[in-house]
Every structure is written in structure tokens, then in C-alpha cells.
CSV table of C-alpha atoms in Angstrom, one decimal:
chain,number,residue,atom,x,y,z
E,1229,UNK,CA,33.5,-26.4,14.0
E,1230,UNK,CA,30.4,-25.7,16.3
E,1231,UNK,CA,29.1,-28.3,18.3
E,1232,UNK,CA,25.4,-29.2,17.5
E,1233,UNK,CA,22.5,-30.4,19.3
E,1234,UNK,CA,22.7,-34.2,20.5
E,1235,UNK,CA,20.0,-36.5,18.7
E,1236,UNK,CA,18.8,-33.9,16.7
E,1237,UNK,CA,15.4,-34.6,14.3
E,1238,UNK,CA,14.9,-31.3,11.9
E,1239,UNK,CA,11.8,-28.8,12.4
E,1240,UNK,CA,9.8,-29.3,9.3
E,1241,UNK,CA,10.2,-25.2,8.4
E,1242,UNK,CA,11.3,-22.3,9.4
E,1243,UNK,CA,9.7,-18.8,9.5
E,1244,UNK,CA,10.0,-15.0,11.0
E,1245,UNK,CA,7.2,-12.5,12.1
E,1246,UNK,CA,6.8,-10.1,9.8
E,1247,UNK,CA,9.6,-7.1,9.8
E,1248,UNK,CA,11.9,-9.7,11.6
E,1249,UNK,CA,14.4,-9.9,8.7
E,1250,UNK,CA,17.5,-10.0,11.3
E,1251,UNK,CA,16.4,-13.7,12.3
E,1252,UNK,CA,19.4,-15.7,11.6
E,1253,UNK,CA,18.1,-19.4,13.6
E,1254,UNK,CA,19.6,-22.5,12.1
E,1255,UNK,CA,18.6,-26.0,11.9
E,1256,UNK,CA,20.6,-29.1,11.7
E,1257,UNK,CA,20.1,-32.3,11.4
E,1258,UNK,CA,22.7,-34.4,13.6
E,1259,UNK,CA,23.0,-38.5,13.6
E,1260,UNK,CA,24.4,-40.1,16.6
E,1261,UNK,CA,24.1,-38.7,20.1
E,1262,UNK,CA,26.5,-37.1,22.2
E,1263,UNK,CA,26.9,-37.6,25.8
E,1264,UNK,CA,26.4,-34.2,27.9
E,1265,UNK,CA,26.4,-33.4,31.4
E,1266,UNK,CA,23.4,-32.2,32.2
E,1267,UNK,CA,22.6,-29.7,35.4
E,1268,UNK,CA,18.8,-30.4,36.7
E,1269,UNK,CA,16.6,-27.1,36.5
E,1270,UNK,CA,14.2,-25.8,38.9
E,1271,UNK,CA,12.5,-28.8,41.4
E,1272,UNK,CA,9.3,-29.8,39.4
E,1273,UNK,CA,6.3,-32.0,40.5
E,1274,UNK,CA,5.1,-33.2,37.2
E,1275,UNK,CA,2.8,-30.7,35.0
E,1276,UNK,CA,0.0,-32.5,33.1
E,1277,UNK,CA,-2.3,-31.1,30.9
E,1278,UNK,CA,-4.8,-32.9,29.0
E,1279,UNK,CA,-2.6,-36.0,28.4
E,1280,UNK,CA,0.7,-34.2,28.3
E,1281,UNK,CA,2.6,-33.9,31.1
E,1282,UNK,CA,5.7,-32.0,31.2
E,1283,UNK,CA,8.2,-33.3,34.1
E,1284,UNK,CA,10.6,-30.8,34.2
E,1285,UNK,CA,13.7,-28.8,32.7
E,1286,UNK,CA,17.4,-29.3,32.6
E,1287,UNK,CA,20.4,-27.0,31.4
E,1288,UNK,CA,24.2,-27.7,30.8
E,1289,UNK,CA,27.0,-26.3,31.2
E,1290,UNK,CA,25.7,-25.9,35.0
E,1291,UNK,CA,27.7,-22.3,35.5
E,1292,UNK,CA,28.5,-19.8,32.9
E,1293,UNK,CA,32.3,-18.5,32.8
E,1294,UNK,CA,34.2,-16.0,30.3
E,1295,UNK,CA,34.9,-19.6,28.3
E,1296,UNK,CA,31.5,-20.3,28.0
E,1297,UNK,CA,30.6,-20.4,24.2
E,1298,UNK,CA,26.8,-21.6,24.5
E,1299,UNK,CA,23.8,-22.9,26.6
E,1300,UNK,CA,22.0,-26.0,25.7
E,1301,UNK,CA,18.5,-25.8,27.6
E,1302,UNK,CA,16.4,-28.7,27.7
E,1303,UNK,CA,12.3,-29.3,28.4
E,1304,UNK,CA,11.5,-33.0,29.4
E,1305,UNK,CA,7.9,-33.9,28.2
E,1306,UNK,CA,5.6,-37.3,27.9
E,1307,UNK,CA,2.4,-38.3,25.6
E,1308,UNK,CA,-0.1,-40.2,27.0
E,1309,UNK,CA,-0.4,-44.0,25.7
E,1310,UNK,CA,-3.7,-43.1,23.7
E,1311,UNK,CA,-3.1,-40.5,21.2
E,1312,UNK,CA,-1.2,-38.0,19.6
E,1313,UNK,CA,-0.5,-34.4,21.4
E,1314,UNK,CA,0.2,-30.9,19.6
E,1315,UNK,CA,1.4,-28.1,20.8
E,1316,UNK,CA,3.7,-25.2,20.6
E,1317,UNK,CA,6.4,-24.1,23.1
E,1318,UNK,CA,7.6,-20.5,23.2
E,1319,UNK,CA,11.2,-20.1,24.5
E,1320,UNK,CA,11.8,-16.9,26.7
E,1321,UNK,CA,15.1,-15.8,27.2
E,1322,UNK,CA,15.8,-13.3,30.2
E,1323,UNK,CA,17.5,-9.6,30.1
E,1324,UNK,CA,21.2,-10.7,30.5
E,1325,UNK,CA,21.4,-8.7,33.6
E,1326,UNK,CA,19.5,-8.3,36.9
E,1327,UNK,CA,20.6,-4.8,37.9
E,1328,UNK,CA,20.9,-1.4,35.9
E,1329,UNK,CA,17.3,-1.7,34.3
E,1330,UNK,CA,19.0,-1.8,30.9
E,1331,UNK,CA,19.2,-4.7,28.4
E,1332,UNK,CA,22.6,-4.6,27.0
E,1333,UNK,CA,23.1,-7.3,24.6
E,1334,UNK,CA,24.8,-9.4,21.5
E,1335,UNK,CA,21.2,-9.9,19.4
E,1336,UNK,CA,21.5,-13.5,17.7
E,1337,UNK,CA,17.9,-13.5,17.3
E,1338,UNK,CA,16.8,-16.7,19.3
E,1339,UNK,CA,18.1,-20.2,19.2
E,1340,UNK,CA,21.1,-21.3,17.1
E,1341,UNK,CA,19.9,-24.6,17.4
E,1342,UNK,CA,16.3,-26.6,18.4
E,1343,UNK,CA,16.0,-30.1,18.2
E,1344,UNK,CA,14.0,-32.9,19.6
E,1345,UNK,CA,15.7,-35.8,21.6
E,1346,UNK,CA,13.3,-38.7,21.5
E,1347,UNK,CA,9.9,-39.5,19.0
E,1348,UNK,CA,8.0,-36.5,17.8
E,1349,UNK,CA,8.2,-34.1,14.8
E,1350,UNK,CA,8.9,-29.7,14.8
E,1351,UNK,CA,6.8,-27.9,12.7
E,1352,UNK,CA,7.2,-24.3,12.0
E,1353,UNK,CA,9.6,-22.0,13.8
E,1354,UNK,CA,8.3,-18.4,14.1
E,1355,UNK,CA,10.9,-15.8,16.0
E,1356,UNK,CA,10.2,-12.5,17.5
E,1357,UNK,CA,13.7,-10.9,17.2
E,1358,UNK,CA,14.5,-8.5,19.8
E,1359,UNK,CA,17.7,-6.6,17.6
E,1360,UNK,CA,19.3,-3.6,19.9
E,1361,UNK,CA,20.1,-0.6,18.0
E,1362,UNK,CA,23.6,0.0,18.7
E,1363,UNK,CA,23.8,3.0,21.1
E,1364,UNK,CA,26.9,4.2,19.9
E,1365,UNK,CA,29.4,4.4,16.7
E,1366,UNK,CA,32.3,3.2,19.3
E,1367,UNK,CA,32.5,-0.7,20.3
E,1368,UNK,CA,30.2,-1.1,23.1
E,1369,UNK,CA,30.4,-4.0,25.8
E,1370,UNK,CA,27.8,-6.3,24.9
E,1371,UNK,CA,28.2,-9.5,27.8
E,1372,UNK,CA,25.0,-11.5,26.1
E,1373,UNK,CA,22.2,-12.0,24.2
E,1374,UNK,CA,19.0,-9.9,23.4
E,1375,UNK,CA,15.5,-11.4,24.5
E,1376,UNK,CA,13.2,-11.8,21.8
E,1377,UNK,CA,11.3,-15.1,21.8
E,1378,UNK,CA,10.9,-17.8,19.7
E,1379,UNK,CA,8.3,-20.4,19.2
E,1380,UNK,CA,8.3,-24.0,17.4
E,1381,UNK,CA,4.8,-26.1,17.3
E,1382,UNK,CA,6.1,-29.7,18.6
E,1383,UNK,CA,3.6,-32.8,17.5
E,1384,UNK,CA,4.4,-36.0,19.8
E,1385,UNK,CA,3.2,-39.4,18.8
E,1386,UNK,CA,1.3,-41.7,21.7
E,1387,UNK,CA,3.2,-43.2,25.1
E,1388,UNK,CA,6.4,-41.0,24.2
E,1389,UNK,CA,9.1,-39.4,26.0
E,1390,UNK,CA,10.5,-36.7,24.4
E,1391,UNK,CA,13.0,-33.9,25.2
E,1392,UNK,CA,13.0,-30.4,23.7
E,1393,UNK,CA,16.2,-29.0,23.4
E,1394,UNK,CA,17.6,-25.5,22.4
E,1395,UNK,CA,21.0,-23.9,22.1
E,1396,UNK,CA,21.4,-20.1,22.9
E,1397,UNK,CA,24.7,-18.6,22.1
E,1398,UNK,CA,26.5,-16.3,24.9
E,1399,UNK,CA,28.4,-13.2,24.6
E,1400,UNK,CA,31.9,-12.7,23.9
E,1401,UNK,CA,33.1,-11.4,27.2
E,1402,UNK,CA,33.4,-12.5,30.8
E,1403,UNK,CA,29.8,-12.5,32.2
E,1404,UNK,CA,28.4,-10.3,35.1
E,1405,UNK,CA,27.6,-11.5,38.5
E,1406,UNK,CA,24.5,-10.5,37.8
E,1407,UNK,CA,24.1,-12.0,34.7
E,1408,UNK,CA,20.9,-14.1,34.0
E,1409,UNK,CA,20.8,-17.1,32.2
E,1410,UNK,CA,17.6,-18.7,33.1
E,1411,UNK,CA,15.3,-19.5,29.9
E,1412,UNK,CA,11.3,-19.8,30.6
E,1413,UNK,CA,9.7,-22.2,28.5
E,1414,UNK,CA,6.2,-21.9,28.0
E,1415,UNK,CA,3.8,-24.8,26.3
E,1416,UNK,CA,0.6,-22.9,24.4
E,1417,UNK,CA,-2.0,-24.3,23.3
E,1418,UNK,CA,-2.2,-22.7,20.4
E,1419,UNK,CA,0.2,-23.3,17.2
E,1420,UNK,CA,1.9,-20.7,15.5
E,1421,UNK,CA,2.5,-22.3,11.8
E,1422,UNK,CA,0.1,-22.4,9.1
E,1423,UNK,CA,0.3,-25.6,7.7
E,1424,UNK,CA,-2.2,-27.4,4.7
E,1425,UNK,CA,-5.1,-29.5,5.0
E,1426,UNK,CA,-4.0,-33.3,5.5
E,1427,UNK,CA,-0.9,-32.0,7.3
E,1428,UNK,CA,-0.7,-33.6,10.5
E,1429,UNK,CA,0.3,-30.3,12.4
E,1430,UNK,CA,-3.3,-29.5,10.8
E,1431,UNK,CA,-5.5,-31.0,13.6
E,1432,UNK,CA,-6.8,-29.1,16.3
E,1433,UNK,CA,-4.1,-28.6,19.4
E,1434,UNK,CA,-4.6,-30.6,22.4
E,1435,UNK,CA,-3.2,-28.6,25.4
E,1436,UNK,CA,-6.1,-26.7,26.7
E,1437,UNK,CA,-4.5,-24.7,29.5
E,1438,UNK,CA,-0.9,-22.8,29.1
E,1439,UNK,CA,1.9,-24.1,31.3
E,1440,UNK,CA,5.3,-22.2,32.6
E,1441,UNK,CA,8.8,-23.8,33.3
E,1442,UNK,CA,11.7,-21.9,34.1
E,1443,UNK,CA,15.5,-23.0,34.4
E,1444,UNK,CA,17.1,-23.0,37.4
E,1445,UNK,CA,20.0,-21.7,36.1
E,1446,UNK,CA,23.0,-21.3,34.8
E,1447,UNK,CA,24.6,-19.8,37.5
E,1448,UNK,CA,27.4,-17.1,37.2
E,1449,UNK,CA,31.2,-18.2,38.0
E,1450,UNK,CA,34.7,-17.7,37.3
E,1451,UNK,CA,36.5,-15.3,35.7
E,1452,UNK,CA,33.5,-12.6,36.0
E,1453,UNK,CA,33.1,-8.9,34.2
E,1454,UNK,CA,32.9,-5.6,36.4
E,1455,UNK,CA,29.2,-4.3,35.7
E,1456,UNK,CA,29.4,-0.4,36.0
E,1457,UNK,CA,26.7,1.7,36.9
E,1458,UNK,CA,27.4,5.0,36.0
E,1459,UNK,CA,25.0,8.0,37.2
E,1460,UNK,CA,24.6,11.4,36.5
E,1461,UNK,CA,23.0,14.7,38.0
E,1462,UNK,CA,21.6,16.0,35.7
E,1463,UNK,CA,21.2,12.2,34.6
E,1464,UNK,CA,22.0,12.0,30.8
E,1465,UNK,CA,20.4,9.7,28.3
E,1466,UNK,CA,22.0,6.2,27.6
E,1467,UNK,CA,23.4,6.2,24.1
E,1468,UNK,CA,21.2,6.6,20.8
E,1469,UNK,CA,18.7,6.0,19.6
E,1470,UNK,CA,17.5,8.4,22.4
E,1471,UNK,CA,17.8,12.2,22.0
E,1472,UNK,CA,20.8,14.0,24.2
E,1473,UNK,CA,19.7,15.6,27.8
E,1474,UNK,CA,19.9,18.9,27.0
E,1475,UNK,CA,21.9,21.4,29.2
E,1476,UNK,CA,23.6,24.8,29.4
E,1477,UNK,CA,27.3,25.7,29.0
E,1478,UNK,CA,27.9,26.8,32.1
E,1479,UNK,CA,26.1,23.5,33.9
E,1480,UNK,CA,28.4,21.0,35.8
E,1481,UNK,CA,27.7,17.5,35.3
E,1482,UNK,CA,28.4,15.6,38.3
E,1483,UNK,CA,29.5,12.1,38.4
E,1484,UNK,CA,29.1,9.1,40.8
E,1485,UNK,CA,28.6,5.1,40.5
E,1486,UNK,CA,29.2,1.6,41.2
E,1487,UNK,CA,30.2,-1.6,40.9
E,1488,UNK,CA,29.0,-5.2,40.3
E,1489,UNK,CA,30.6,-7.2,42.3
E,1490,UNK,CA,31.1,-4.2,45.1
E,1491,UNK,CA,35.0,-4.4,45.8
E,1492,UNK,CA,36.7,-1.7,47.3
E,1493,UNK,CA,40.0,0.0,46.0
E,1494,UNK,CA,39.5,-0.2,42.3
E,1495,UNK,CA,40.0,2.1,39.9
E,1496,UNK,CA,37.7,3.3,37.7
E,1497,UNK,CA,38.7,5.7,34.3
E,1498,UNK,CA,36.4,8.2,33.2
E,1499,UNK,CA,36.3,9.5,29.7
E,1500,UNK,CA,34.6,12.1,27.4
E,1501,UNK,CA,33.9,12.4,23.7
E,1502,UNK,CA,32.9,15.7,21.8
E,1503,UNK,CA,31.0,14.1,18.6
E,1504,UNK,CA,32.7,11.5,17.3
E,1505,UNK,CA,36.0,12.7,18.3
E,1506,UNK,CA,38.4,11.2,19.9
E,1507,UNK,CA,38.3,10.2,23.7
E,1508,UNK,CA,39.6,12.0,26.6
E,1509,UNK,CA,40.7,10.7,29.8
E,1510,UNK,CA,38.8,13.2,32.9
E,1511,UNK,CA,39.4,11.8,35.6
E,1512,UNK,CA,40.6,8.6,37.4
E,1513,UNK,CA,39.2,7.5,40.9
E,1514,UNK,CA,38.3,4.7,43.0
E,1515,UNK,CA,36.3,2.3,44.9
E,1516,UNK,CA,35.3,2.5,48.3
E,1517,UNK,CA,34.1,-0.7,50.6
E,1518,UNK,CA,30.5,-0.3,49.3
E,1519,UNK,CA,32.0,-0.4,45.6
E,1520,UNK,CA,31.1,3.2,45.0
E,1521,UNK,CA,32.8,6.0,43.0
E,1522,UNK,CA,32.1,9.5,42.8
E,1523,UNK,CA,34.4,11.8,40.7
E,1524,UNK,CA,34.7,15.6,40.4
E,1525,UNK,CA,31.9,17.7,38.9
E,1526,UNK,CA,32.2,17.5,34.6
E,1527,UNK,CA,32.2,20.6,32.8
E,1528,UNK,CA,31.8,20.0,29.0
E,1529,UNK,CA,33.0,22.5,26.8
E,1530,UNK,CA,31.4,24.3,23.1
E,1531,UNK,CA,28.0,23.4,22.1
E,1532,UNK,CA,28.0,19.9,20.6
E,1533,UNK,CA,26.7,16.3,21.9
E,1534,UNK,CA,29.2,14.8,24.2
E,1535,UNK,CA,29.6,11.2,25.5
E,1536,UNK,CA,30.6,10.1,28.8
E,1537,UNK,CA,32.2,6.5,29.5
E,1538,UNK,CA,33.3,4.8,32.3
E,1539,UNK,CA,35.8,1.7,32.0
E,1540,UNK,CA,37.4,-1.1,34.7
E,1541,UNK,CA,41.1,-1.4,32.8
E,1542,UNK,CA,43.0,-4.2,33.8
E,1543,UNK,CA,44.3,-4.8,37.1
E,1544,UNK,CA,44.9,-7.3,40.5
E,1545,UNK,CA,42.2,-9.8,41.6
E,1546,UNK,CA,41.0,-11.8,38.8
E,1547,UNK,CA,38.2,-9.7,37.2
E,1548,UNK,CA,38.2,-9.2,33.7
E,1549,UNK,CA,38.8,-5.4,32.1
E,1550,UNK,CA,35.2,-4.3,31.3
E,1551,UNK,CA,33.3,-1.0,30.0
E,1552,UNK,CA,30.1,0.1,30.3
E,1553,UNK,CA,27.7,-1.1,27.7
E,1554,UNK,CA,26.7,2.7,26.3
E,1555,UNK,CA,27.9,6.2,26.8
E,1556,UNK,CA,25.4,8.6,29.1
E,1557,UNK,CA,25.2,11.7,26.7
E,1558,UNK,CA,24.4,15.1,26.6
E,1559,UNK,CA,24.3,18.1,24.6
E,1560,UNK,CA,25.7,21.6,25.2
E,1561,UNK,CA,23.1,24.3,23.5
């Protein structure tokens, strides 16, 4: 049984942008609170704007590990004692990784959970899904979540204290060192629901000037992932939906890398695919202290698209057997 947002009170809707038919975000309404641990985000003097002032973000668990399931993310806000205040806050999550320039993920859409702890009522949801096309018809290594954003207009009664809180889900394998896990919030002062006359969320929004807030964390710990960067002269393209580089017969590919953390010694297996064949071991080779690898030139054989992988199998010191995310591929004319 999933755990659910402490103190939850129920958005009043739910809706997707247009073409977003993956959106899968679920709302639940939860009695009783939990008690959580909470880690305390980025040091923040106290935002106001008009009479809302937003004093900061918090985050639990405070470090992501191979175990970790889900983040709960948390934005810490306060009405003034004279009136009402509406708004809508858009929740950013980050590429799950810092290095590669690639954003390998497990798409869930946005939040599984948002909820307010405290006074105050959700109106609509809308989310912008970012859904990754898979880049192969083999298993790829996804180690997070995609980043599209989502956005929930928030209506606060007078002199309340009220905390936003959203649950992301993680990936199923052991993070990356350089995993990112911070989630920006960002209060708008524009809603995003269409709601009917005499609906409170109706009125005109208060906030006049946006305002940012970004997590200090999670951090990455524990057991961690091996994040491979695999390169290629001529450099291939990464997985579908992009078209094969093109080369001839008779070119060599060669082959080099790295690896996230950089540990020397470890051995990295190298594979190929013609189609969707079956895969072939090339070549086998290893680390050196700066966590590089280079391997011997590639020669692929009859015309046909080809896939090249690179893997981290199991072995000594404590990081987890990892992949990368998509094949680099080419095609023989």
C-alpha cells in the first residue's frame, strides 16, 4: 500500500493540456497526519508579495538511495490577516541528471500526489506531460523521472499558514551521482483553471509579481548507479526516434568514454546489435584513474541499422550494475 500525503485536503478537479492523454496524477484525500522527517531546503529570507509571503521550502527523505521509492517536496506559505489570496503554483521538476546533456527518464507525468497541509482549498490541476519516446525496443536504464510541469491554482483564506505539498515518484534503479532531485516551485499570478461565475477561484488573482523557490535538495547517497558516457567518432545518434548516422561499409567506428563516479579499474562490456537481433559482446575494457575507457576501433558489418551499448555488470565496490540509458546507432548503406 502506497503511502499518501500527510493532512491531505483534495484539489477541487483535475485536468490535462490538451494532447496530454498520458497524465496519470492522482488525488487523495487522507484523514489524520503522519509525522515525517523533514530536510529544510535552500536558506530563504521570507518572499512577500502583495500579502502572501512565502517563507521557504522543505523536502524529505533528505538523500536519495537505490531504496528510495518517492520524494515528498513541500512549499511553506502565509496569508495576510485581511483577506483572501489566489494564486497558482507551477511545480518544475529537474532533468534527472546533471552530465550527458540527455534526459533519460521513467515519465509518470507529474505529481502522484498534491495536497495542502493547513487552511486553504486546490482548484484545478493542469499537467504539461513530458512522455520520452522510448529510444529503443530493448529495456533501457531509466534512473528517474521525465520533467514536464504541473500547475494547481491554490486559494488561502485570511491570517493562514499553509504548506503545499507534492509527491514525485523516483525511478526503479540505484540513482546517479549526478542525479538531480531538486524541484523549483514557482507562484504565478495567473490561474490556470476555468472555473464558473460565483466560484470563489473566480475572483481576480492577487499575486502581482511571480516568485521562484527551489529545493535544496535531495542529495545523492548510497548504493549509487554507474552513469556511462559513451562516445563515438563518427558520433552516432542516441536511440530513436532520431534517424541513424549514416556511414560506409568500410568506416571504423571508434569507441571511447566514461564514468560517473570516475573510478579506475572497472570494467566496462561493449555490445552490438544488427536490427533487432540479438546482442553481441565486442569487446571488454577498462577504467583508467580519470574513469576513462577507450576500446578498439568498431567495424560493423552488411548494410542494416546497428546499435551499440555499453553496460557496468556486476562487480567489487558497492556500485550497482548499470547500462546506458539508449544505444548510439548507426546505419551501414
Amino acid at each position: 500500500m502506497r503511502e499518501r500525503v500527510p493532512g491531505a485536503m483534495r484539489a477541487g478537479s483535475t485536468r490535462t493540456t490538451p494532447g496530454s492523454h498520458h497524465a496519470r496524477l492522482r488525488l487523495r484525500r487522507v484523514s489524520g497526519a503522519s509525522v515525517v522527517i523533514l530536510a529544510v531546503g535552500a536558506a530563504l529570507a521570507p518572499a512577500t508579495n502583495a500579502d502572501l509571503t512565502v517563507s521557504g521550502t522543505l523536502f524529505t527523505p533528505k538523500t536519495v538511495t537505490a531504496s528510495t521509492r518517492y520524494i515528498l517536496y513541500y512549499l511553506q506559505m502565509h496569508s495576510s490577516t485581511t483577506s483572501e489570496e489566489l494564486f497558482s503554483v507551477r511545480m518544475t521538476p529537474p532533468p534527472i541528471a546533471t552530465v550527458g546533456g540527455s534526459d533519460h527518464g521513467k515519465s509518470i507525468d507529474g505529481p502522484t500526489d498534491i495536497a495542502l497541509q493547513g487552511p486553504g482549498t486546490l482548484g484545478d490541476i493542469v499537467q504539461s506531460p513530458s512522455v520520452i519516446t522510448p529510444c529503443s525496443s530493448r529495456e533501457s536504464a531509466f534512473h528517474g523521472y521525465a520533467t514536464g510541469t504541473a500547475s494547481v491554482d491554490v486559494l488561502l483564506p485570511p491570517d493562514s499558514a499553509t504548506t503545499l505539498a507534492v509527491r514525485y515518484d523516483t525511478g526503479r534503479r540505484a540513482p546517479w551521482v549526478d542525479s538531480d532531485f531538486r524541484l523549483k516551485f514557482t507562484v504565478q499570478r495567473q490561474l490556470v483553471g476555468t472555473y464558473p461565475a460565483g466560484s470563489p477561484f473566480a475572483a481576480t488573482p492577487t499575486v502581482t509579481t511571480p516568485m521562484t523557490f527551489t529545493t535544496a535538495g535531495p542529495s545523492v547517497g548510497g548504493r549509487t548507479g554507474v552513469h556511462i558516457l559513451l562516445s563515438t567518432s563518427p558520433r552516432g545518434t542516441p536511440g530513436a526516434p532520431y534517424a541513424p548516422r549514416e556511414i560506409s561499409r568500410s568506416q571504423r567506428v571508434a569507441i571511447s568514454g566514461r564514468i560517473l563516479p570516475a573510478v579506475a579499474g572497472r570494467v566496462i562490456v561493449l555490445q552490438w546489435a544488427h536490427g533487432d537481433g540479438a546482442l553481441h559482446s565486442l569487446e571488454q575494457v577498462r577504467t583508467d584513474a580519470n574513469g576513462r575507457f577507450t576500446a578498439n576501433p568498431w567495424a560493423p558489418g552488411p548494410p542494416g541499422t546497428y546499435d551499440l551499448w555499453a553496460s557496468y555488470p556486476k562487480q567489487p565496490g558497492g556500485l550497482a550494475a548499470d547500462t546506458t540509458s539508449c544505444p548510439v546507432r548507426f546505419t551501414v548503406g
